[in-house]
């Protein structure tokens, strides 16, 4: 694992030498909007294929357990999800459930159940909050990637790279992205614009969809992103040749998960800072802070959290690869 951004910079150079031949492949890439539309079409097509491949629908028994009662539900194998189970239990349960435990293992709210099982539903105040907190932080990174992907004008070349494993103690959630702006230092207005986009995304109360697919499908979806294209084969090899995708709105990304079930679970949030990771490379680290919905703190206390989140987060990971992206000149401008 990398222990400093100096190490990351050296690896940048090594990967550039290995992948410079890919540069021409991306000189005529789709626009960001076209690539996003294409990715969503492929996502929907893959969902339909997987449902069609199920054939005859089988029934499974799901034993829902709570501190006050136990209910046995008859659900559809490989179709029904913990979110579907919650709808059969109580409307309030559906609203507050963030994550499931299926046979005591963490499970996405929108991940289909595959066999007879026990089910527990966790909210953001559950005693097992370490599991939920990690999923909450990971989901915030996913949403931060969605904000980055839509924040810049079309002439700015933007490629999402990745985000490290959530570390609650670090004080911020993170997403790293290639931005074709060598000396970008975002203004206060630009930072507020990104925070406003983050808040708007959460307020739409969007489900966090999950889809597991193959390496070839994932490569097709992310052919416009040289970073993801290089990472996908390594991710597949480490995960039984499978790639797990998450979608929120029209934004699709790669993560092992789990994520919380819906954006309405995220309350107050801020895109706190942007740091350039290495001189000579356009890789920027975006950092944010957020509170679960219903957790209220005063302005002074939240200001302390924001101040902490501004400091460079040194969380690191083992990068799958780095590519030498197209260095087309572009003038920076954030949409508001």
Tab-separated table of C-alpha atoms in Angstrom:
chain	number	residue	atom	x	y	z
A	1	UNK	CA	0.000	0.000	0.000
A	2	UNK	CA	1.190	3.525	-0.715
A	3	UNK	CA	2.260	5.503	2.340
A	4	UNK	CA	2.662	8.908	0.739
A	5	UNK	CA	1.647	10.901	-2.298
A	6	UNK	CA	5.307	10.908	-3.352
A	7	UNK	CA	4.998	7.158	-3.935
A	8	UNK	CA	1.821	7.778	-5.900
A	9	UNK	CA	3.629	10.318	-8.100
A	10	UNK	CA	6.375	7.827	-8.946
A	11	UNK	CA	3.771	5.216	-9.871
A	12	UNK	CA	2.045	7.774	-12.058
A	13	UNK	CA	5.208	8.023	-14.153
A	14	UNK	CA	5.605	4.246	-14.413
A	15	UNK	CA	2.024	3.722	-15.514
A	16	UNK	CA	2.262	6.550	-18.019
A	17	UNK	CA	5.141	4.800	-19.759
A	18	UNK	CA	3.160	1.550	-19.870
A	19	UNK	CA	-0.029	3.057	-21.234
A	20	UNK	CA	1.010	5.939	-23.475
A	21	UNK	CA	-0.038	3.867	-26.477
A	22	UNK	CA	-3.677	4.151	-25.298
A	23	UNK	CA	-3.686	7.914	-25.801
A	24	UNK	CA	-4.970	7.829	-29.362
A	25	UNK	CA	-7.903	5.627	-28.318
A	26	UNK	CA	-9.409	8.455	-26.299
A	27	UNK	CA	-8.824	11.407	-28.616
A	28	UNK	CA	-12.306	11.009	-30.137
A	29	UNK	CA	-14.205	9.922	-27.042
A	30	UNK	CA	-17.881	10.607	-26.480
A	31	UNK	CA	-18.917	13.707	-24.600
A	32	UNK	CA	-19.562	13.200	-20.902
A	33	UNK	CA	-23.342	13.387	-21.422
A	34	UNK	CA	-23.230	10.884	-24.324
A	35	UNK	CA	-21.025	8.482	-22.365
A	36	UNK	CA	-23.373	8.691	-19.361
A	37	UNK	CA	-26.432	8.018	-21.527
A	38	UNK	CA	-24.736	5.047	-23.189
A	39	UNK	CA	-23.680	3.631	-19.807
A	40	UNK	CA	-27.243	3.820	-18.496
A	41	UNK	CA	-28.624	2.075	-21.578
A	42	UNK	CA	-26.134	-0.756	-21.088
A	43	UNK	CA	-27.015	-0.921	-17.376
A	44	UNK	CA	-30.728	-1.305	-18.169
A	45	UNK	CA	-30.016	-3.856	-20.884
A	46	UNK	CA	-27.926	-5.952	-18.489
A	47	UNK	CA	-30.678	-5.799	-15.841
A	48	UNK	CA	-33.238	-7.075	-18.364
A	49	UNK	CA	-30.943	-9.888	-19.487
A	50	UNK	CA	-30.361	-11.059	-15.938
A	51	UNK	CA	-34.069	-11.044	-15.102
A	52	UNK	CA	-34.923	-12.883	-18.341
A	53	UNK	CA	-32.301	-15.519	-17.543
A	54	UNK	CA	-33.991	-16.428	-14.246
A	55	UNK	CA	-36.726	-18.477	-15.933
A	56	UNK	CA	-39.344	-19.849	-13.540
A	57	UNK	CA	-39.630	-17.756	-10.393
A	58	UNK	CA	-38.982	-19.716	-7.189
A	59	UNK	CA	-40.150	-18.762	-3.717
A	60	UNK	CA	-37.954	-18.374	-0.635
A	61	UNK	CA	-38.700	-17.849	3.060
A	62	UNK	CA	-37.230	-14.745	4.662
A	63	UNK	CA	-37.364	-14.639	8.465
A	64	UNK	CA	-37.389	-10.986	9.407
A	65	UNK	CA	-36.060	-10.401	12.908
A	66	UNK	CA	-36.440	-7.243	14.973
A	67	UNK	CA	-36.106	-6.466	18.698
A	68	UNK	CA	-39.877	-6.722	19.099
A	69	UNK	CA	-41.060	-9.470	16.757
A	70	UNK	CA	-40.262	-12.012	14.065
A	71	UNK	CA	-42.116	-12.311	10.755
A	72	UNK	CA	-41.729	-14.900	8.007
A	73	UNK	CA	-42.115	-13.500	4.501
A	74	UNK	CA	-42.487	-15.463	1.262
A	75	UNK	CA	-40.482	-13.655	-1.398
A	76	UNK	CA	-39.193	-14.216	-4.943
A	77	UNK	CA	-35.764	-15.813	-5.246
A	78	UNK	CA	-33.154	-13.633	-7.001
A	79	UNK	CA	-35.714	-10.840	-7.468
A	80	UNK	CA	-36.930	-9.680	-4.063
A	81	UNK	CA	-34.625	-7.436	-2.038
A	82	UNK	CA	-34.465	-6.322	1.617
A	83	UNK	CA	-36.123	-3.093	0.460
A	84	UNK	CA	-39.039	-5.153	-0.896
A	85	UNK	CA	-39.252	-7.014	2.419
A	86	UNK	CA	-39.334	-3.721	4.322
A	87	UNK	CA	-42.398	-2.629	2.322
A	88	UNK	CA	-44.264	-5.703	3.608
A	89	UNK	CA	-43.375	-4.950	7.223
A	90	UNK	CA	-44.116	-1.282	7.897
A	91	UNK	CA	-43.859	2.010	6.037
A	92	UNK	CA	-41.668	3.524	8.724
A	93	UNK	CA	-39.239	0.618	8.469
A	94	UNK	CA	-38.865	1.240	4.729
A	95	UNK	CA	-38.071	4.908	5.311
A	96	UNK	CA	-35.325	4.494	7.910
A	97	UNK	CA	-33.620	1.246	6.847
A	98	UNK	CA	-30.103	1.923	5.603
A	99	UNK	CA	-28.555	-1.546	5.361
A	100	UNK	CA	-29.546	-5.170	5.808
A	101	UNK	CA	-28.001	-8.121	7.586
A	102	UNK	CA	-28.777	-11.322	5.677
A	103	UNK	CA	-27.772	-14.364	7.701
A	104	UNK	CA	-25.797	-11.798	9.755
A	105	UNK	CA	-23.746	-10.626	6.743
A	106	UNK	CA	-23.950	-6.990	5.493
A	107	UNK	CA	-26.257	-6.756	2.471
A	108	UNK	CA	-27.410	-3.893	0.248
A	109	UNK	CA	-31.066	-2.882	0.542
A	110	UNK	CA	-31.470	-3.333	-3.236
A	111	UNK	CA	-29.460	-6.556	-3.616
A	112	UNK	CA	-31.687	-9.545	-4.524
A	113	UNK	CA	-32.023	-12.348	-1.969
A	114	UNK	CA	-30.852	-15.705	-3.278
A	115	UNK	CA	-32.071	-18.306	-0.762
A	116	UNK	CA	-33.988	-18.893	2.472
A	117	UNK	CA	-32.444	-16.572	5.040
A	118	UNK	CA	-32.773	-14.481	8.157
A	119	UNK	CA	-33.069	-10.725	7.721
A	120	UNK	CA	-32.367	-7.804	10.000
A	121	UNK	CA	-32.672	-4.181	8.926
A	122	UNK	CA	-30.270	-1.581	10.274
A	123	UNK	CA	-30.869	2.140	10.479
A	124	UNK	CA	-28.281	4.870	10.970
A	125	UNK	CA	-28.704	4.678	14.752
A	126	UNK	CA	-28.463	0.888	15.043
A	127	UNK	CA	-26.137	-0.571	17.709
A	128	UNK	CA	-24.051	-2.089	14.891
A	129	UNK	CA	-23.317	1.409	13.668
A	130	UNK	CA	-19.746	0.658	12.582
A	131	UNK	CA	-21.104	-1.386	9.660
A	132	UNK	CA	-23.704	1.239	8.798
A	133	UNK	CA	-21.268	4.137	9.188
A	134	UNK	CA	-18.818	2.563	6.753
A	135	UNK	CA	-21.601	2.004	4.209
A	136	UNK	CA	-22.783	5.601	4.752
A	137	UNK	CA	-19.267	6.975	4.163
A	138	UNK	CA	-18.833	4.812	1.057
A	139	UNK	CA	-22.159	6.057	-0.312
A	140	UNK	CA	-21.071	9.646	0.252
A	141	UNK	CA	-17.959	8.967	-1.844
A	142	UNK	CA	-20.182	7.544	-4.590
A	143	UNK	CA	-22.303	10.706	-4.544
A	144	UNK	CA	-19.219	12.927	-4.496
A	145	UNK	CA	-18.104	11.176	-7.683
A	146	UNK	CA	-21.511	11.935	-9.215
A	147	UNK	CA	-21.104	15.619	-8.307
A	148	UNK	CA	-17.610	15.782	-9.832
A	149	UNK	CA	-18.785	14.037	-12.985
A	150	UNK	CA	-21.506	16.619	-13.602
A	151	UNK	CA	-19.971	19.803	-12.191
A	152	UNK	CA	-17.756	20.856	-15.094
A	153	UNK	CA	-18.603	22.212	-18.512
A	154	UNK	CA	-18.328	19.809	-21.449
A	155	UNK	CA	-15.041	21.259	-22.749
A	156	UNK	CA	-13.245	20.236	-19.538
A	157	UNK	CA	-11.885	16.685	-19.749
A	158	UNK	CA	-12.916	14.870	-16.530
A	159	UNK	CA	-12.273	11.217	-15.654
A	160	UNK	CA	-13.254	9.740	-12.308
A	161	UNK	CA	-10.475	7.600	-10.910
A	162	UNK	CA	-11.459	5.940	-7.648
A	163	UNK	CA	-11.974	6.396	-3.917
A	164	UNK	CA	-10.162	4.705	-1.022
A	165	UNK	CA	-11.710	2.374	1.539
A	166	UNK	CA	-13.843	4.491	3.917
A	167	UNK	CA	-12.013	5.650	7.027
A	168	UNK	CA	-14.378	7.412	9.419
A	169	UNK	CA	-11.523	8.600	11.642
A	170	UNK	CA	-9.942	10.478	8.725
A	171	UNK	CA	-12.615	13.160	9.020
A	172	UNK	CA	-13.671	13.205	5.363
A	173	UNK	CA	-14.941	10.999	2.575
A	174	UNK	CA	-12.918	11.153	-0.622
A	175	UNK	CA	-13.003	10.850	-4.398
A	176	UNK	CA	-9.977	11.221	-6.685
A	177	UNK	CA	-10.474	12.414	-10.251
A	178	UNK	CA	-8.457	13.483	-13.270
A	179	UNK	CA	-9.373	17.062	-14.220
A	180	UNK	CA	-7.708	18.495	-17.312
A	181	UNK	CA	-6.873	21.761	-15.546
A	182	UNK	CA	-3.177	21.800	-14.561
A	183	UNK	CA	-3.330	24.670	-12.076
A	184	UNK	CA	-6.915	24.568	-10.840
A	185	UNK	CA	-7.579	26.067	-7.436
A	186	UNK	CA	-11.339	26.149	-6.900
A	187	UNK	CA	-12.816	29.390	-5.635
A	188	UNK	CA	-15.223	29.639	-2.710
A	189	UNK	CA	-18.053	30.116	-5.210
A	190	UNK	CA	-17.099	26.902	-7.025
A	191	UNK	CA	-16.890	24.971	-3.746
A	192	UNK	CA	-20.340	26.226	-2.730
A	193	UNK	CA	-21.694	25.260	-6.165
A	194	UNK	CA	-20.460	21.690	-5.728
A	195	UNK	CA	-21.911	21.517	-2.221
A	196	UNK	CA	-25.251	22.747	-3.589
A	197	UNK	CA	-25.187	19.973	-6.216
A	198	UNK	CA	-24.464	17.418	-3.488
A	199	UNK	CA	-27.417	18.638	-1.410
A	200	UNK	CA	-29.700	18.648	-4.454
A	201	UNK	CA	-28.727	15.048	-5.257
A	202	UNK	CA	-29.512	13.905	-1.701
A	203	UNK	CA	-32.831	15.746	-1.645
A	204	UNK	CA	-34.043	13.816	-4.706
A	205	UNK	CA	-34.383	10.732	-2.468
A	206	UNK	CA	-32.843	8.393	-5.038
A	207	UNK	CA	-32.391	4.644	-4.461
A	208	UNK	CA	-28.835	3.326	-4.625
A	209	UNK	CA	-29.220	0.529	-7.195
A	210	UNK	CA	-26.842	-2.417	-7.358
A	211	UNK	CA	-25.948	-4.650	-10.316
A	212	UNK	CA	-23.307	-7.355	-10.489
A	213	UNK	CA	-21.999	-8.041	-13.968
A	214	UNK	CA	-19.096	-9.426	-15.976
A	215	UNK	CA	-15.769	-7.872	-16.871
A	216	UNK	CA	-16.720	-7.550	-20.538
A	217	UNK	CA	-19.968	-5.695	-19.793
A	218	UNK	CA	-18.192	-3.357	-17.368
A	219	UNK	CA	-15.441	-2.649	-19.903
A	220	UNK	CA	-18.091	-1.792	-22.481
A	221	UNK	CA	-19.795	0.569	-20.041
A	222	UNK	CA	-16.594	2.380	-19.087
A	223	UNK	CA	-14.756	2.369	-22.404
A	224	UNK	CA	-14.710	6.195	-22.307
A	225	UNK	CA	-12.808	6.257	-18.985
A	226	UNK	CA	-9.157	5.157	-19.305
A	227	UNK	CA	-8.758	4.818	-15.530
A	228	UNK	CA	-11.746	2.522	-15.024
A	229	UNK	CA	-10.860	0.555	-18.164
A	230	UNK	CA	-7.456	-0.254	-16.702
A	231	UNK	CA	-8.833	-1.072	-13.235
A	232	UNK	CA	-11.681	-3.391	-14.266
A	233	UNK	CA	-9.620	-6.501	-15.233
A	234	UNK	CA	-7.758	-6.418	-11.907
A	235	UNK	CA	-10.983	-5.895	-9.953
A	236	UNK	CA	-12.616	-8.817	-11.776
A	237	UNK	CA	-9.697	-11.147	-11.048
A	238	UNK	CA	-9.913	-10.298	-7.348
A	239	UNK	CA	-13.705	-10.831	-7.197
A	240	UNK	CA	-14.465	-14.137	-8.935
A	241	UNK	CA	-14.534	-12.461	-12.363
A	242	UNK	CA	-17.405	-10.195	-11.287
A	243	UNK	CA	-17.767	-6.421	-11.213
A	244	UNK	CA	-20.264	-4.744	-8.874
A	245	UNK	CA	-21.864	-1.553	-10.176
A	246	UNK	CA	-23.882	1.044	-8.299
A	247	UNK	CA	-26.248	3.575	-9.825
A	248	UNK	CA	-27.692	6.710	-8.272
A	249	UNK	CA	-29.846	8.735	-10.652
A	250	UNK	CA	-27.987	8.495	-13.966
A	251	UNK	CA	-24.541	8.128	-12.363
A	252	UNK	CA	-22.916	4.671	-12.440
A	253	UNK	CA	-19.710	3.664	-10.677
A	254	UNK	CA	-17.768	0.623	-9.481
A	255	UNK	CA	-17.507	-0.451	-5.831
A	256	UNK	CA	-17.537	-3.629	-3.768
A	257	UNK	CA	-20.111	-2.007	-1.484
A	258	UNK	CA	-22.272	-2.255	0.466
A	259	UNK	CA	-23.982	1.134	0.186
A	260	UNK	CA	-26.914	2.574	2.120
A	261	UNK	CA	-30.247	2.231	0.340
A	262	UNK	CA	-31.306	5.789	-0.489
A	263	UNK	CA	-29.902	9.312	-0.713
A	264	UNK	CA	-32.591	10.641	1.651
A	265	UNK	CA	-30.604	9.087	4.506
A	266	UNK	CA	-27.934	11.765	4.018
A	267	UNK	CA	-28.551	15.022	5.851
A	268	UNK	CA	-26.293	18.062	6.067
A	269	UNK	CA	-23.338	17.775	3.689
A	270	UNK	CA	-20.460	19.854	2.310
A	271	UNK	CA	-17.798	19.463	-0.377
A	272	UNK	CA	-15.056	20.767	1.897
A	273	UNK	CA	-11.837	20.869	-0.130
A	274	UNK	CA	-9.970	19.921	-3.287
A	275	UNK	CA	-6.261	19.058	-3.246
A	276	UNK	CA	-3.908	18.427	-6.139
A	277	UNK	CA	-2.117	15.170	-5.395
A	278	UNK	CA	1.109	15.587	-7.362
A	279	UNK	CA	2.860	18.300	-9.332
A	280	UNK	CA	2.746	17.700	-13.071
A	281	UNK	CA	-0.300	15.428	-12.911
A	282	UNK	CA	-3.920	16.541	-13.041
A	283	UNK	CA	-5.145	14.166	-10.335
A	284	UNK	CA	-7.204	15.961	-7.703
A	285	UNK	CA	-8.545	14.717	-4.384
A	286	UNK	CA	-12.058	15.937	-3.543
A	287	UNK	CA	-13.053	15.708	0.126
A	288	UNK	CA	-16.403	16.067	1.843
A	289	UNK	CA	-18.240	15.772	5.132
A	290	UNK	CA	-21.841	14.701	5.773
A	291	UNK	CA	-24.170	13.811	8.627
A	292	UNK	CA	-26.958	11.220	8.601
A	293	UNK	CA	-30.468	12.617	8.232
A	294	UNK	CA	-31.868	13.437	11.662
A	295	UNK	CA	-28.482	14.065	13.290
A	296	UNK	CA	-28.539	17.747	14.227
A	297	UNK	CA	-25.524	19.775	15.352
A	298	UNK	CA	-25.225	23.510	15.784
A	299	UNK	CA	-23.425	25.743	13.306
A	300	UNK	CA	-20.280	25.984	15.443
A	301	UNK	CA	-19.915	22.207	15.852
A	302	UNK	CA	-20.529	21.561	12.161
A	303	UNK	CA	-17.933	24.237	11.345
A	304	UNK	CA	-15.352	22.227	13.303
A	305	UNK	CA	-16.187	19.146	11.217
A	306	UNK	CA	-15.868	21.177	8.001
A	307	UNK	CA	-12.509	22.588	9.080
A	308	UNK	CA	-11.203	19.107	9.789
A	309	UNK	CA	-12.492	17.861	6.431
A	310	UNK	CA	-10.504	20.564	4.620
A	311	UNK	CA	-7.171	19.042	5.669
A	312	UNK	CA	-5.547	16.736	3.120
A	313	UNK	CA	-6.827	13.210	3.707
A	314	UNK	CA	-3.884	10.829	3.378
A	315	UNK	CA	-6.018	7.719	2.919
A	316	UNK	CA	-4.424	5.586	0.232
A	317	UNK	CA	-5.052	2.401	-1.677
A	318	UNK	CA	-3.306	0.041	-4.090
A	319	UNK	CA	-4.066	1.552	-7.505
A	320	UNK	CA	-5.021	-0.842	-10.284
A	321	UNK	CA	-3.387	1.393	-12.888
A	322	UNK	CA	-2.908	4.942	-14.037
A	323	UNK	CA	-3.168	6.041	-17.645
A	324	UNK	CA	-1.796	9.009	-19.458
A	325	UNK	CA	-5.090	10.700	-20.341
A	326	UNK	CA	-5.540	13.091	-23.214
A	327	UNK	CA	-3.949	16.454	-22.432
A	328	UNK	CA	-6.309	18.578	-24.518
A	329	UNK	CA	-6.311	22.237	-23.407
A	330	UNK	CA	-9.562	23.358	-21.802
A	331	UNK	CA	-10.775	26.390	-19.944
A	332	UNK	CA	-12.133	25.642	-16.480
A	333	UNK	CA	-15.658	26.566	-15.583
A	334	UNK	CA	-18.105	25.028	-13.163
A	335	UNK	CA	-21.793	24.907	-13.959
A	336	UNK	CA	-23.960	26.300	-11.184
